[in-house]
CSV table of C-alpha atoms in Angstrom, one decimal:
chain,number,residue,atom,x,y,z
A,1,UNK,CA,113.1,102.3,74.2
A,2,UNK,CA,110.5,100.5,76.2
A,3,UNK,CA,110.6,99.0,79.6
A,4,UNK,CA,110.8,95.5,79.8
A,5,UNK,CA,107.8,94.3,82.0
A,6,UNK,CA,107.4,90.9,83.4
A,7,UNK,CA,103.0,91.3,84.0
A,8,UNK,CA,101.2,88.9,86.3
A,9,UNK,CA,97.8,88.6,87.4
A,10,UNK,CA,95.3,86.7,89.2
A,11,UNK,CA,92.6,86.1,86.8
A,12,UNK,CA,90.3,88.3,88.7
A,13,UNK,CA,86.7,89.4,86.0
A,14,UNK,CA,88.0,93.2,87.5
A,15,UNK,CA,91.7,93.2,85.8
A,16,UNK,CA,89.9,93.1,82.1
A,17,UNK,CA,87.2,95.2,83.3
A,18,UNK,CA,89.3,98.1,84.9
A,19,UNK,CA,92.0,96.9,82.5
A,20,UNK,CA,95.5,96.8,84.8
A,21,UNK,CA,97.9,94.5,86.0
A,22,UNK,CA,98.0,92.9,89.6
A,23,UNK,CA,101.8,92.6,89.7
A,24,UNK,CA,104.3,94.4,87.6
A,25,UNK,CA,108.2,93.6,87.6
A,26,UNK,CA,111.2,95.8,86.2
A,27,UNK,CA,114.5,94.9,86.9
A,28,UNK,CA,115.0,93.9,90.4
A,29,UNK,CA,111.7,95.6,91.6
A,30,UNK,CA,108.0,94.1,91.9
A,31,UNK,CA,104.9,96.8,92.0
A,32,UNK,CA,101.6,95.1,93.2
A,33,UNK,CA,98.2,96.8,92.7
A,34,UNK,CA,96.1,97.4,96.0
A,35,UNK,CA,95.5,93.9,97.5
A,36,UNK,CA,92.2,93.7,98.6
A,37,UNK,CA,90.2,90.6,100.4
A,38,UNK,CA,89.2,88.6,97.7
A,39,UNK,CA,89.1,84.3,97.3
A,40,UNK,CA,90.4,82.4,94.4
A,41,UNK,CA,86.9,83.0,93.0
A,42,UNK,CA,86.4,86.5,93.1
A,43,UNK,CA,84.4,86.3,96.1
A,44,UNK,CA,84.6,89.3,99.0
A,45,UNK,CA,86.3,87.2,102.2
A,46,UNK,CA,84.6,89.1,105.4
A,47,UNK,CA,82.7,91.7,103.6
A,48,UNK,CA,81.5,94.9,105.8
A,49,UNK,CA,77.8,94.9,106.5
A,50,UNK,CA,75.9,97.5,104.2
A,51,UNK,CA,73.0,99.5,104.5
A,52,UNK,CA,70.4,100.3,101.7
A,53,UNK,CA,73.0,103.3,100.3
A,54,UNK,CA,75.8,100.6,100.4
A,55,UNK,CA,77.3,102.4,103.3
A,56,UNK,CA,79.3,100.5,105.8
A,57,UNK,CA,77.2,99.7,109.0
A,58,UNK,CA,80.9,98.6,111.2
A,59,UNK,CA,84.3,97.6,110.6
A,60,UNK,CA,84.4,94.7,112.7
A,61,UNK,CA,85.9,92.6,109.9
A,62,UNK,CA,89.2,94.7,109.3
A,63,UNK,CA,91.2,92.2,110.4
A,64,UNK,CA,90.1,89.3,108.3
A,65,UNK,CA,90.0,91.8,105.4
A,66,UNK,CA,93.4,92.5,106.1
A,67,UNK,CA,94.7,89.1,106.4
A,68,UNK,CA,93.4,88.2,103.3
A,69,UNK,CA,95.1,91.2,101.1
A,70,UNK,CA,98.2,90.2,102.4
A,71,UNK,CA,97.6,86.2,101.8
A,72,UNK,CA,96.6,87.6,97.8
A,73,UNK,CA,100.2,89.6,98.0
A,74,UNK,CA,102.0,86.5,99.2
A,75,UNK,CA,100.2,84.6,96.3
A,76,UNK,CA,101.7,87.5,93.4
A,77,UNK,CA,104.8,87.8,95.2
A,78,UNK,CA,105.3,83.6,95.1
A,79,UNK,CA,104.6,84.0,90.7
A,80,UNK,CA,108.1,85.5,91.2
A,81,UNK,CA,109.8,83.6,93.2
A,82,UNK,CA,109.2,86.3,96.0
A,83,UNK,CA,108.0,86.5,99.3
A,84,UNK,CA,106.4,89.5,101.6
A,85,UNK,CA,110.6,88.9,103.0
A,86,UNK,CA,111.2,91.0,99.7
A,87,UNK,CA,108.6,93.9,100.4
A,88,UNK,CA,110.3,96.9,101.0
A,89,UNK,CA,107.2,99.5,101.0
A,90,UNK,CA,103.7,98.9,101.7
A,91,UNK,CA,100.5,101.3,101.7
A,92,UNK,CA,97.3,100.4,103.6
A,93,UNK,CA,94.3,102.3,102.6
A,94,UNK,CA,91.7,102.0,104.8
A,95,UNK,CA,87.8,103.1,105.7
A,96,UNK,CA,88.2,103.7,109.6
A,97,UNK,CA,91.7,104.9,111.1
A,98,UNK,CA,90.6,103.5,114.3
A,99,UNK,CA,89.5,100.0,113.4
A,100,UNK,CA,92.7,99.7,111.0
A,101,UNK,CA,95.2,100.5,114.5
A,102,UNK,CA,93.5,97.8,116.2
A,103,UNK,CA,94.4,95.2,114.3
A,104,UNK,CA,97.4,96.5,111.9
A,105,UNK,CA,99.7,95.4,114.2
A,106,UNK,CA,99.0,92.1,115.1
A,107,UNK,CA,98.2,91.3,111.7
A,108,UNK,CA,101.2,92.6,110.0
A,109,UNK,CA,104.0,90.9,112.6
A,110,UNK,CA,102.1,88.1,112.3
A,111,UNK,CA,101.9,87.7,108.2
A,112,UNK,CA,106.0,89.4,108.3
A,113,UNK,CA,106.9,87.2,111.0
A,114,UNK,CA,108.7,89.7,113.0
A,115,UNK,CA,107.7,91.8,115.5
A,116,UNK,CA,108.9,94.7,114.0
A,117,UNK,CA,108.7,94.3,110.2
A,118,UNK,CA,111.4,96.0,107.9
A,119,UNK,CA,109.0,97.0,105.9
A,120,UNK,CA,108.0,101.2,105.1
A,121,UNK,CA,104.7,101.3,105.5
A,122,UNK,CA,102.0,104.4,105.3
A,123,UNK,CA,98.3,104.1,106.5
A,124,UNK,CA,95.8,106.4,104.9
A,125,UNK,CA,92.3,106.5,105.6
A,126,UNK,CA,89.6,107.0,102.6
A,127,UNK,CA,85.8,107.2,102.6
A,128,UNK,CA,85.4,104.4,99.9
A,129,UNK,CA,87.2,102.3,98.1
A,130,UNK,CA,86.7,99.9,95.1
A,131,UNK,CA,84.1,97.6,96.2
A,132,UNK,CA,81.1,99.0,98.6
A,133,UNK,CA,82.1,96.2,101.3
A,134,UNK,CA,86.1,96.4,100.9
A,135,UNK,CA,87.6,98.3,104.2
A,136,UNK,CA,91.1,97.8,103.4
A,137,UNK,CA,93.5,97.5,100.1
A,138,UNK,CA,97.5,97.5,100.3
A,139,UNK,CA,99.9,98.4,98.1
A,140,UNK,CA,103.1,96.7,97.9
A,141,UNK,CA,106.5,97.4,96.4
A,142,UNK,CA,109.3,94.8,97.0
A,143,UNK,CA,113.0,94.2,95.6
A,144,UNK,CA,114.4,90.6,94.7
């Protein structure tokens, strides 16, 4: 007997490509893929500066990255009827520890609108992740 799966996505070239879903909902609980900082378009919102290798020269744009991944989970959440007020877990992967605890904070009681979100939340950091100029991608798991 098979899961029933309520599957949304944003349209984004990469969900056919990597072939996944952005959002998926069983029962009462909603499972978004890493959010990263992407526009309706597709297009990289504050991407890191790159050298030749595609290695990233600073992080200085953490926080807009960040702001964005979690306007792209408020967008997912809204397809069902959700809003980050339903987000029980969250996971921030990020490329520099120190540039992510500068601006983590602010961000995250600013898009949670709390000063001390109810929310789990983990912080790892990683060398790379999907797109040469991404710094940051969140996970999200919330209940409704």
């Amino acid at each position: 007997m098979g899961l029933d799966k309520d599957v949304k996505g944003m349209g984004m070239p990469w969900e056919d490509e990597y072939g996944y879903a952005q959002a998926v909902k069983v029962g009462d609980t909603i499972y978004l893929s890493g959010q990263l900082s992407h526009d309706a378009q597709g297009n990289m919102v504050g991407p890191a500066p790159l050298d030749a290798g595609n290695r990233i020269l600073d992080h200085s744009n953490m926080q807009v990255q960040m702001r964005q991944s979690y306007e792209n989970a408020k967008t997912l959440l809204g397809r069902y009827g959700a809003t980050l007020d339903n987000v029980v877990e969250e996971v921030l992967y990020v490329t520099d520890m120190d540039a992510a605890f500068a601006v983590a904070g602010p961000v995250r009681k600013a898009m949670y609108g709390s000063q001390r979100p109810a929310v789990a939340s983990t912080v790892l950091v990683t060398p790379r992740l999907a797109l040469p100029a991404q710094l940051v991608e969140i996970r999200f798991v919330a209940k409704v």
